[in-house]
XYZ file of C-alpha atoms in Angstrom:
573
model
C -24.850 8.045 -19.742
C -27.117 10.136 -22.099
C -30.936 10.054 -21.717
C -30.437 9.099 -25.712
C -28.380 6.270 -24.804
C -30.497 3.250 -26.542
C -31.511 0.127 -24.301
C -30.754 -3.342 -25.072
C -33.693 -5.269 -25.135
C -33.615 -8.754 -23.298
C -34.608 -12.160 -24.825
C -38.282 -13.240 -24.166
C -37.447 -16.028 -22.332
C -34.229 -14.236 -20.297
C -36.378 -13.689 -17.226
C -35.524 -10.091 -16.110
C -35.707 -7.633 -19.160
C -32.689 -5.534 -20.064
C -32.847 -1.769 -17.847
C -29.926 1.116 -17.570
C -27.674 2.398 -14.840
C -29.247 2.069 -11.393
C -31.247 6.003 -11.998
C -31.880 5.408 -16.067
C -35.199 5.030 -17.770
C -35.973 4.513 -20.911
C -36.140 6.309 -24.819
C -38.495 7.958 -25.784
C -40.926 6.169 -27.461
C -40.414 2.738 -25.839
C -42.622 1.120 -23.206
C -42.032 0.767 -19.681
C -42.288 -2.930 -19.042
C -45.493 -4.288 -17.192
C -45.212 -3.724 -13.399
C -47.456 -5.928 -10.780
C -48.938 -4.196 -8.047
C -50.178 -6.472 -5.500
C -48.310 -9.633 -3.931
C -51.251 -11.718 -4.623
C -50.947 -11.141 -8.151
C -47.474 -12.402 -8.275
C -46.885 -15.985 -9.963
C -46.322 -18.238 -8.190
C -42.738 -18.906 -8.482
C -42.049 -15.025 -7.941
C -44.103 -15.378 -5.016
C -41.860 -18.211 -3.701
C -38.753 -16.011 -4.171
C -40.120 -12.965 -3.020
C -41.138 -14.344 0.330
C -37.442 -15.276 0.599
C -36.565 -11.775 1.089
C -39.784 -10.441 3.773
C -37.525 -9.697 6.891
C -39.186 -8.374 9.751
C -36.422 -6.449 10.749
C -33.983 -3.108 9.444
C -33.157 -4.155 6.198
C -31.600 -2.262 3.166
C -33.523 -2.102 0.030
C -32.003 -3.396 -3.122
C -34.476 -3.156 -5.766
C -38.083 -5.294 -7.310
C -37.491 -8.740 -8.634
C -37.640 -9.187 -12.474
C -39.765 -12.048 -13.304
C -40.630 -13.286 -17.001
C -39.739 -9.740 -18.138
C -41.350 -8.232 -15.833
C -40.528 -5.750 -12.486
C -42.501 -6.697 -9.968
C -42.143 -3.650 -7.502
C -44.123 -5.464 -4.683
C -41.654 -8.110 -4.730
C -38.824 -5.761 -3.123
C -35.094 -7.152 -2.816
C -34.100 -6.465 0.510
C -30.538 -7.628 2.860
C -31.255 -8.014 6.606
C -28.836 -5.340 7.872
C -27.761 -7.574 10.707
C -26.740 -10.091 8.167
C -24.143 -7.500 6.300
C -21.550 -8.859 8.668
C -21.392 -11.840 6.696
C -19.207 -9.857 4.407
C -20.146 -9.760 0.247
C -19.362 -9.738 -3.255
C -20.758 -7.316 -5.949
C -19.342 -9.104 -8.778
C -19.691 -8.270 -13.108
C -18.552 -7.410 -16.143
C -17.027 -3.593 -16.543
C -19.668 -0.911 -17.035
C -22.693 -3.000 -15.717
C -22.912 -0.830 -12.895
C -21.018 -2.383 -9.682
C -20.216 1.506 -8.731
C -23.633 2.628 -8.584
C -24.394 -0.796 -6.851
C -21.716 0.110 -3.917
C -23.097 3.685 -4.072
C -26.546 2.606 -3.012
C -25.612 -0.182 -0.372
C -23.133 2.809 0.891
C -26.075 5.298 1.443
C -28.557 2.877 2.835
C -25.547 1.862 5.394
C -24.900 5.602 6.285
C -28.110 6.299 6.833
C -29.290 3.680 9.428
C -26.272 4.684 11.316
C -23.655 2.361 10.174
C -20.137 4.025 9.083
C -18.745 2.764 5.577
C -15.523 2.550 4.230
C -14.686 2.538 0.450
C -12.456 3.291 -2.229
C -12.843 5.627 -5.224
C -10.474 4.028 -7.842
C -12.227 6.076 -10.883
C -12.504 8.992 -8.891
C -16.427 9.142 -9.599
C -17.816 8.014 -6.164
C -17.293 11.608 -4.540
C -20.733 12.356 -5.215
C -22.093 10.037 -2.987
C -21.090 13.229 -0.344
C -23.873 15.645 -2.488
C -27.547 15.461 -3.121
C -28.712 13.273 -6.427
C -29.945 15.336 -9.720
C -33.547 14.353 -10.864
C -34.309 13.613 -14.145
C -36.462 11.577 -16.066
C -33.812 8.462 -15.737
C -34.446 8.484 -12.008
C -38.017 9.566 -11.844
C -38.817 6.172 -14.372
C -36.691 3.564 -12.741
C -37.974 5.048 -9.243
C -41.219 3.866 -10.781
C -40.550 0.763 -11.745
C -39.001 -0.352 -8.439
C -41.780 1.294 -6.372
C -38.970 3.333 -5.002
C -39.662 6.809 -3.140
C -36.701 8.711 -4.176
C -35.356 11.735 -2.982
C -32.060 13.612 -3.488
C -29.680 13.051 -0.034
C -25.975 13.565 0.495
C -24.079 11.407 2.806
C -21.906 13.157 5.593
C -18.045 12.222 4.477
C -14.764 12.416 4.798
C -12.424 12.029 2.148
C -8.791 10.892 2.139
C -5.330 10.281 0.132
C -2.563 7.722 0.546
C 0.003 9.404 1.450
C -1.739 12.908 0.511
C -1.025 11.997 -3.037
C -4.122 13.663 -4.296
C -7.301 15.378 -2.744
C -7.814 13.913 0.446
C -6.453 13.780 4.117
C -2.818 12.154 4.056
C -3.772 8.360 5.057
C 0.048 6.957 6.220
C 0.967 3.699 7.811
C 4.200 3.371 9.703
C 6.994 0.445 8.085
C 6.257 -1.595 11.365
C 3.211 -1.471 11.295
C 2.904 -2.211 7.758
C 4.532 -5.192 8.397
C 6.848 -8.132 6.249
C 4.291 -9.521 4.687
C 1.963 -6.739 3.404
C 5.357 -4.871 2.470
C 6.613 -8.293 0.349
C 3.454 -8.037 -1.754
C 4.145 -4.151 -2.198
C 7.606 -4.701 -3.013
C 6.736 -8.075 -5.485
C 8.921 -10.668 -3.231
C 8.824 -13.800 -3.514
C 8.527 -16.208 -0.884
C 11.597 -16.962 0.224
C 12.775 -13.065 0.175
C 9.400 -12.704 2.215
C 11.308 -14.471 4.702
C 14.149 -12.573 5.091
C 12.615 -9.958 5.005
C 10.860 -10.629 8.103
C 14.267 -11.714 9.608
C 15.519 -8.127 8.838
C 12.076 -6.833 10.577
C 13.051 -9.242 13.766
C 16.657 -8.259 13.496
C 15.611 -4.179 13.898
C 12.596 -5.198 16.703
C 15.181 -6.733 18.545
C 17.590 -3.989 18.451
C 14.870 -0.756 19.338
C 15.562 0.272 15.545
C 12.118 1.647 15.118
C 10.810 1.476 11.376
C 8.704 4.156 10.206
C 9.242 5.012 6.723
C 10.850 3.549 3.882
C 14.809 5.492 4.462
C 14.467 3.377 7.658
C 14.407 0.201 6.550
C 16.727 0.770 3.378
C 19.390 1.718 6.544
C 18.948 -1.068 8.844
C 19.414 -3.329 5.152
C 22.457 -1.258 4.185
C 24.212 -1.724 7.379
C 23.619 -5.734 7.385
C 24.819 -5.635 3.930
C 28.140 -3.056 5.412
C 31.362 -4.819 6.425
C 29.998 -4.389 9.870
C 26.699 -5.363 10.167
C 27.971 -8.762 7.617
C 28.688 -10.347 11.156
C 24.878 -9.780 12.386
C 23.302 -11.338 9.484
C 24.630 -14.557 11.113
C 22.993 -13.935 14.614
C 19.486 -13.703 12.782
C 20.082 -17.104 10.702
C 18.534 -18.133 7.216
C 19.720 -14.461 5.497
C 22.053 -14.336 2.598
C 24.072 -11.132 1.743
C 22.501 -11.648 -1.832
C 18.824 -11.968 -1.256
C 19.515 -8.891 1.739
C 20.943 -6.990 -1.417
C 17.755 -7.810 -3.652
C 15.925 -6.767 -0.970
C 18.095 -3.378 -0.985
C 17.592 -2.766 -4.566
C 13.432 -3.687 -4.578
C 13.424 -0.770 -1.877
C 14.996 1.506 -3.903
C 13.403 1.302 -6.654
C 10.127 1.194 -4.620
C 11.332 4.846 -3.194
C 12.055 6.057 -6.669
C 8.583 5.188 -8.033
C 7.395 8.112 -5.497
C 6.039 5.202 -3.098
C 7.569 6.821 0.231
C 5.501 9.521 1.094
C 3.013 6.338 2.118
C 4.898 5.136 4.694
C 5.999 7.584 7.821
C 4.045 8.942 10.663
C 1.315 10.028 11.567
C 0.127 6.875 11.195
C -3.877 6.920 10.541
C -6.052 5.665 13.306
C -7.829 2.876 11.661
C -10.747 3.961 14.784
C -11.006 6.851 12.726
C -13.275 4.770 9.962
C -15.961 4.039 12.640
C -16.902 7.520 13.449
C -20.790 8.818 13.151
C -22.305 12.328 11.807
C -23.608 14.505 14.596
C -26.987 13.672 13.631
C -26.636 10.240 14.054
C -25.835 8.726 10.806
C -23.196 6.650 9.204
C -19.914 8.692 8.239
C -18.751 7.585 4.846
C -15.397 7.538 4.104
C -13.951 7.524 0.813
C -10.433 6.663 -0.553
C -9.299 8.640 -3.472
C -7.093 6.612 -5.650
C -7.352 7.704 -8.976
C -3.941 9.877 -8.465
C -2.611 6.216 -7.804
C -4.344 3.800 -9.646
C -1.557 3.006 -11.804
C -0.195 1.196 -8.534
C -2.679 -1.642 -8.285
C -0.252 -3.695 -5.817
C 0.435 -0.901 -3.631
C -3.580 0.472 -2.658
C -4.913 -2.810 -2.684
C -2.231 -3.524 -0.331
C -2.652 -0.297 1.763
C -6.594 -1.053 1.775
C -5.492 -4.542 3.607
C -3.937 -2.819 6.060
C -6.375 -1.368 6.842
C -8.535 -4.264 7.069
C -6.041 -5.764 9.276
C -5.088 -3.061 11.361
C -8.971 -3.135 12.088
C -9.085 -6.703 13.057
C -6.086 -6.043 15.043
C -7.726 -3.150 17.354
C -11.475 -3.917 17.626
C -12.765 -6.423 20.413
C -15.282 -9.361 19.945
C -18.639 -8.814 19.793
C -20.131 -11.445 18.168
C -23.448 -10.736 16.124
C -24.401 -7.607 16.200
C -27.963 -5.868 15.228
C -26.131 -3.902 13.036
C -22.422 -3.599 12.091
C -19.830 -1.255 13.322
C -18.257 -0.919 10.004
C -18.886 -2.480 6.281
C -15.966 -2.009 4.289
C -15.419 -2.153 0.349
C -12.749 -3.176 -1.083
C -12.938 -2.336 -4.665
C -10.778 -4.115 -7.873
C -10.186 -7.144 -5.458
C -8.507 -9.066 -8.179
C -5.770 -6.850 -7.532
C -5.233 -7.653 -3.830
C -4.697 -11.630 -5.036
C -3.343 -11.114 -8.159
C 0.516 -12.724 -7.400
C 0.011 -12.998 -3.739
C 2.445 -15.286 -1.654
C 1.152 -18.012 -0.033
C 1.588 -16.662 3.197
C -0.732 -13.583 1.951
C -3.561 -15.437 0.795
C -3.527 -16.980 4.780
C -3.491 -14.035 6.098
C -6.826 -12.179 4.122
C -8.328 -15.592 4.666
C -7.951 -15.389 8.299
C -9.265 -11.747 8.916
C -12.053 -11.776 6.515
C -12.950 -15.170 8.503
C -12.270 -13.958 12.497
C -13.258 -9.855 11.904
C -16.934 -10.935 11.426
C -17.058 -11.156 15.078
C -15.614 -7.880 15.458
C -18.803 -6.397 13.922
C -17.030 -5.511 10.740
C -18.267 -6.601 6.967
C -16.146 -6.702 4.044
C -17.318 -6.833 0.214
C -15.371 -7.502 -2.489
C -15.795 -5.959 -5.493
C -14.460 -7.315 -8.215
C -15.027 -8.954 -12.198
C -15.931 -12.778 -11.547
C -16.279 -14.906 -8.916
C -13.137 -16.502 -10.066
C -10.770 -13.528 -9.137
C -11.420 -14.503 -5.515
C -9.532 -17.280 -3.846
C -12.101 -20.077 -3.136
C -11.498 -20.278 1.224
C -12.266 -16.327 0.892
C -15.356 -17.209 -1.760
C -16.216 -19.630 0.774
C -17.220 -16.871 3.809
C -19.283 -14.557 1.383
C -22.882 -14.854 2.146
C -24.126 -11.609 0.113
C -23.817 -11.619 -3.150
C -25.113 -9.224 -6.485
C -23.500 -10.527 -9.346
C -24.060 -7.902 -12.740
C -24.122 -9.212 -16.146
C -21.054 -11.487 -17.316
C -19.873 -11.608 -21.113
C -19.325 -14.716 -22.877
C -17.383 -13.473 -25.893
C -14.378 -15.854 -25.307
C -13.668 -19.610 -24.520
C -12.443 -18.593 -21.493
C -15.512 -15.951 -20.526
C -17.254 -18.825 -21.244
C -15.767 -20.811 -18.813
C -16.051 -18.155 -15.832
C -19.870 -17.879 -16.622
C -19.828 -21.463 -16.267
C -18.001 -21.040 -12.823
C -20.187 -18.443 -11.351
C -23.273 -20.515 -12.048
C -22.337 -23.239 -10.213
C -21.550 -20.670 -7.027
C -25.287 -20.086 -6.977
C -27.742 -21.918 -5.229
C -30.575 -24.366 -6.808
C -32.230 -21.399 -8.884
C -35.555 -21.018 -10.830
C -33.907 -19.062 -13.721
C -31.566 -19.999 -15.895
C -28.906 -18.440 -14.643
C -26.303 -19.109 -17.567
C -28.740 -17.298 -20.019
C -29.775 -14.842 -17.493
C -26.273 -13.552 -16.384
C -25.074 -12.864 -20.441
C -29.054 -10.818 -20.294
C -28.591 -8.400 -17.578
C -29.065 -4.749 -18.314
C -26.517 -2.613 -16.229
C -28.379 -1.128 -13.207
C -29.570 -5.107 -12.738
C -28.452 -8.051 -10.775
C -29.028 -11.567 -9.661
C -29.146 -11.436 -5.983
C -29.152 -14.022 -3.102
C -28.497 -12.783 0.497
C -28.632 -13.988 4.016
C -31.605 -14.517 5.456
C -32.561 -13.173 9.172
C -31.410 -16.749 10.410
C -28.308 -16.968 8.368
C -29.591 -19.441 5.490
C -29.179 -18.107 1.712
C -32.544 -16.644 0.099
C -33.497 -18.106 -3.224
C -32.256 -16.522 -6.382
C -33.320 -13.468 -7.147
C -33.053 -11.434 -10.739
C -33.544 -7.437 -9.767
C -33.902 -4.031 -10.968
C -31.152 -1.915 -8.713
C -33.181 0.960 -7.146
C -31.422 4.445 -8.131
C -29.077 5.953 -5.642
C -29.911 8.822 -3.395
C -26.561 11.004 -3.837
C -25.335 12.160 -6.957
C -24.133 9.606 -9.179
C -20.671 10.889 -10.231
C -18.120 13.002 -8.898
C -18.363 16.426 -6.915
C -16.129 19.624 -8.132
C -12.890 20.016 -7.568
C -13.112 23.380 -5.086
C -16.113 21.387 -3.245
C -13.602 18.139 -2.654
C -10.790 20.410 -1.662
C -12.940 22.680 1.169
C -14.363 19.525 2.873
C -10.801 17.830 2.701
C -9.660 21.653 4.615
C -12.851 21.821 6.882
C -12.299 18.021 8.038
C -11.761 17.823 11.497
C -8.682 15.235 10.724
C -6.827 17.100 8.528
C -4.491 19.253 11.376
C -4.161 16.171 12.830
C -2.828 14.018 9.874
C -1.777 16.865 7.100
C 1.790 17.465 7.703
C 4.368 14.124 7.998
C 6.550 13.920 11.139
C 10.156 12.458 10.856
C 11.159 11.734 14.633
C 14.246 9.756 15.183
C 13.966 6.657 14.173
C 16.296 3.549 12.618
C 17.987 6.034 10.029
C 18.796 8.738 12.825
C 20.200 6.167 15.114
C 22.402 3.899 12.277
C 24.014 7.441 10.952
C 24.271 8.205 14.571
C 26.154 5.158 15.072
C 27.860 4.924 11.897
C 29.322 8.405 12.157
C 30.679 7.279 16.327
C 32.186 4.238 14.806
C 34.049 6.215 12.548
C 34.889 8.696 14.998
C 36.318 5.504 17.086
C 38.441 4.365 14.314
C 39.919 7.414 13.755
C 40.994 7.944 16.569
C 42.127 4.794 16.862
C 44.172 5.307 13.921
C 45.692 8.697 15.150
C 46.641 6.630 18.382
C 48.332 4.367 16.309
C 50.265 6.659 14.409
C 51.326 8.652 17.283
C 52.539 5.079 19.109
C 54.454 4.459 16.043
C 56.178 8.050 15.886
C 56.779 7.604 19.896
C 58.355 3.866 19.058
C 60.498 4.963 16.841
C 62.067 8.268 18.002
C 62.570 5.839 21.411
C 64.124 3.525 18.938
C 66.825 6.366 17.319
C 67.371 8.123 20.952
C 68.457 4.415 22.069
C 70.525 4.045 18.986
C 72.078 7.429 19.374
C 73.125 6.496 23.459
C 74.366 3.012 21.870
C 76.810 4.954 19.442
C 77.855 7.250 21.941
C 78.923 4.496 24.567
C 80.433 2.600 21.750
C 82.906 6.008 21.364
C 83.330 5.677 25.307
C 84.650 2.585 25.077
C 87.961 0.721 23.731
C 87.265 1.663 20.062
C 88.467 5.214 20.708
C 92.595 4.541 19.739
C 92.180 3.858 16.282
C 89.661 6.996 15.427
C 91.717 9.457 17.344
C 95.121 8.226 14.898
C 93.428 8.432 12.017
C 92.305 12.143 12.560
C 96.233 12.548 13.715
C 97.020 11.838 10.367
C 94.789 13.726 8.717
C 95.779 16.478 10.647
C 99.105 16.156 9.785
C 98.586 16.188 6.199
C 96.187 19.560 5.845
C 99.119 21.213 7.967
C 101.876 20.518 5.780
C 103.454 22.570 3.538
C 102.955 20.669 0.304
C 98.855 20.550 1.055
C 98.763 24.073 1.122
C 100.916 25.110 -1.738
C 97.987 22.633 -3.935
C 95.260 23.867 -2.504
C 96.339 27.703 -3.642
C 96.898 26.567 -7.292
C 93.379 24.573 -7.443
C 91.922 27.609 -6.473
C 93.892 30.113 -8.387
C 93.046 27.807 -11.545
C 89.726 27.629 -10.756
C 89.065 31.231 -9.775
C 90.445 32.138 -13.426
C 87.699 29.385 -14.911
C 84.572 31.074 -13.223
C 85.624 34.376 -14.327
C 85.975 33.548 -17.682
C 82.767 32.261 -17.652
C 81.103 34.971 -16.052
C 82.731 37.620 -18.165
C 82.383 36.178 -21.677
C 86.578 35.711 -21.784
C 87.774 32.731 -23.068
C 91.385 30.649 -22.919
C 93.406 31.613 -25.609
């Protein structure tokens, strides 16, 4: 955004007045709306909501509250940090600033020691790794939040499903993937969820270890083979057709350039709760852009992670502060289509990983993208501005206002008044009850707001002290190795089977003429010997006569006469 860039002005009666991007300030010429100094000078009902937000313990700082068009900078915005646990939503419209929002929760996180996990769909949160630019943007909203800015860099790491762009390689295994993370990959529908998690029972039960994609497509191919036909019936409930559809949604999963995500090593989700030497928070970011024409497939990959979390960590109830907050960015995505069985299982670890000491915010358009048990265990929430172009934007602003508690602004007018870099906010208090309403003016982040250089993202990919350990893939023997394995030894087996047979059947049958031959020669042993040894008498007795060889001299007289003829171009007169 351009210092030029002109600001909307907000309605009189909209409550907070329109801003810019968390950092922006305002044309030249234009007036910097009235700020209060002192709490006791606060109205009353920004009083009210203000003392809402007075935590006595760490907190991170959000912003001022916007009151009747005004920024109160006394009145700061704040979320207990024990409460971030409680997992979040940073909900609005596209370009209000939801980035920038993440950006400065991030920072805040990192810096009171808490690691952070999110993902760079845009490819624009990078900078959050290098020092913010100042500029008269920053310097004026810094002022009108009352905040004391200066230009910090967050230690990070950076990484890259399947080292499909700049970042370590981030890999998950095909078991530990699992049936039904892989069905909403793969766009299955219930029922071929099922099988497919027969098939995944089938190769557990058999040591056919699963770790990338050619793995699995074996262990289908062979129950779909002549051969392995006969196991599908010892797993039950799996049809040769929906094993086949199965077949073919791999395949054309592997052509889409999808397998270098799956294999080994498999990333240590422990990895994400790691802490800068000098005690702060490491950040690390997700690179997607290189990707982010596979919404199902990161989304997916980013609840694996989430799950492979819940999975490792122990309880440990509430926490001072968390181990990890983790941000899972374009979260319409992740429920977009999703199976039954799907929705159960986000519901389930977004509800139980709280007591692991791990908070999750969802980051996404409206309230409405997110399934209403998930909606349900969000205490945090910044919602941007909302449009209400259409019937049905309408109808979502509608829906988000009734998500909010009992407010003091109207919240239908207010949310369609935002300026980006501004939010309504209501949070968690200390004991776990929701603070009233609040409309604020997002401070300005610390780090740079955009991305970093190529050459700079590529030498702290290089100098990571991951990257030997995760850059190059590993294919160890697995289900492929041991099916060709077996399928070339069962081939081996039947031929030489066959060439058994075959040399059986040559031994059977020169038994069979050697037995004949012994038959025929007893046979001339025996009483039929009179009547051959007369009729070669005879015959003798003919080819010795007289007459018999007088004919056979003029045949071959005659005949001698013929060839030569024939040879020597003579013919019979």
């Amino acid at each position: 955004m351009s210092d030029s860039e002109p600001i909307p002005a907000a309605p009189a009666n909209a409550g907070p007045s329109s801003g810019v991007e968390a950092g922006a300030g305002l044309t030249p010429g234009t007036t910097a709306p009235e700020t209060v100094s002192t709490a006791a000078a606060l109205p009353a009902p920004a009083l009210e909501i203000a003392s809402g937000y007075a935590f006595t313990g760490p907190a991170l700082d959000l912003g001022a509250l916007v009151w009747d068009g005004q920024c109160l900078p006394d009145a700061q915005i704040r979320i207990p940090l024990g409460m971030l646990n409680r997992h979040g939503l940073v909900a609005g419209a596209t370009g209000t600033g939801k980035t920038k929002t993440l950006q400065l929760i991030a920072e805040q996180l990192a810096a009171q020691g808490v690691p952070v996990f999110l993902a760079d769909i845009k490819g624009d949160v990078s900078g959050i790794s290098a020092p913010g630019e100042p500029g008269h943007r920053v310097t004026q909203r810094s002022a009108e939040v009352g905040q004391e800015w200066r230009a910090t860099g967050c230690p990070s790491e950076f990484y890259a499903l399947g080292g499909i762009g700049p970042g370590i390689p981030l890999r998950a295994t095909i078991t530990g993937f699992g049936p039904v993370l892989l069905s909403k990959c793969l766009q299955l529908n219930q029922t071929q969820e099922q099988s497919l998690g027969l098939i995944f029972h089938y190769a557990d039960q058999k040591g056919l270890e699963l770790v990338d994609l050619k793995d699995l497509r074996a262990v289908v191919t062979f129950l779909t083979s002549d051969e392995g036909k006969q196991e599908l019936k010892t797993i039950g409930g799996l049809s040769t057709t929906t094993a086949g559809v199965i077949l073919r949604a791999l395949t054309a999963f592997e052509q889409q350039g999808m397998g270098d995500f799956f294999g080994e090593p498999e990333f240590d989700s422990s990895e994400l709760l790691r802490t800068a030497p000098d005690g702060r928070g490491l950040v690390s970011v997700l690179e997607l852009p290189a990707v982010q024409d596979k919404p199902h497939l990161f989304s997916t990959f980013l609840m694996w992670l989430l799950a492979d979390l819940f999975q490792d960590l122990p309880e440990v109830g509430d926490v001072e502060k968390p181990k990890l907050v983790f941000f899972f960015d374009e979260a319409h995505l992740l429920f977009s289509g999703a199976s039954k069985a799907f929705l159960e299982a986000i519901t389930q670890t977004v509800r139980l990983i709280r007591s692991k000491g791990v908070g999750v915010f969802f980051v996404t358009q409206t309230p409405k993208d997110v399934p209403s048990d998930v909606l349900a265990q969000l205490g945090n929430r910044v919602q941007h501005a909302l449009r209400a172009f259409t019937p049905d934007d309408q109808k979502a602003l509608k829906a988000t206002v009734r998500t909010f508690p009992h407010s003091a602004y109207d919240l239908e007018e207010l949310l369609t008044s935002l300026g980006t870099g501004e939010a309504v906010v209501t949070v968690l208090s200390e004991k776990g009850a929701p603070t009233p309403v609040a409309a604020t003016r997002l401070r300005a982040p610390e780090s740079l707001m955009g991305p970093i250089d190529a050459a700079a993202l590529d030498r702290t990919v290089k100098e990571s002290v991951l990257y030997p350990r995760y850059a190059n893939a590993v294919d160890r023997e697995s289900a492929y190795e041991k099916l060709t394995a077996q399928e070339a030894e069962t081939q081996a087996r039947k031929d030489a089977e066959a060439q058994a047979a075959r040399a059986a059947k040559a031994e059977k049958a020169e038994k069979a003429e050697k037995a004949e031959k012994a038959e025929k020669a007893a046979a001339r042993g025996s009483g039929g010997r009179g009547k051959s040894e007369e009729d070669e008498s005879v015959v003798e007795q003919v080819v010795g006569s007289g007459i018999f060889k007088s004919l056979a001299r003029s045949v071959g007289t005659q005949l001698g006469r013929e060839i030569s003829r024939s040879l020597f171009g003579t013919r019979r007169r």
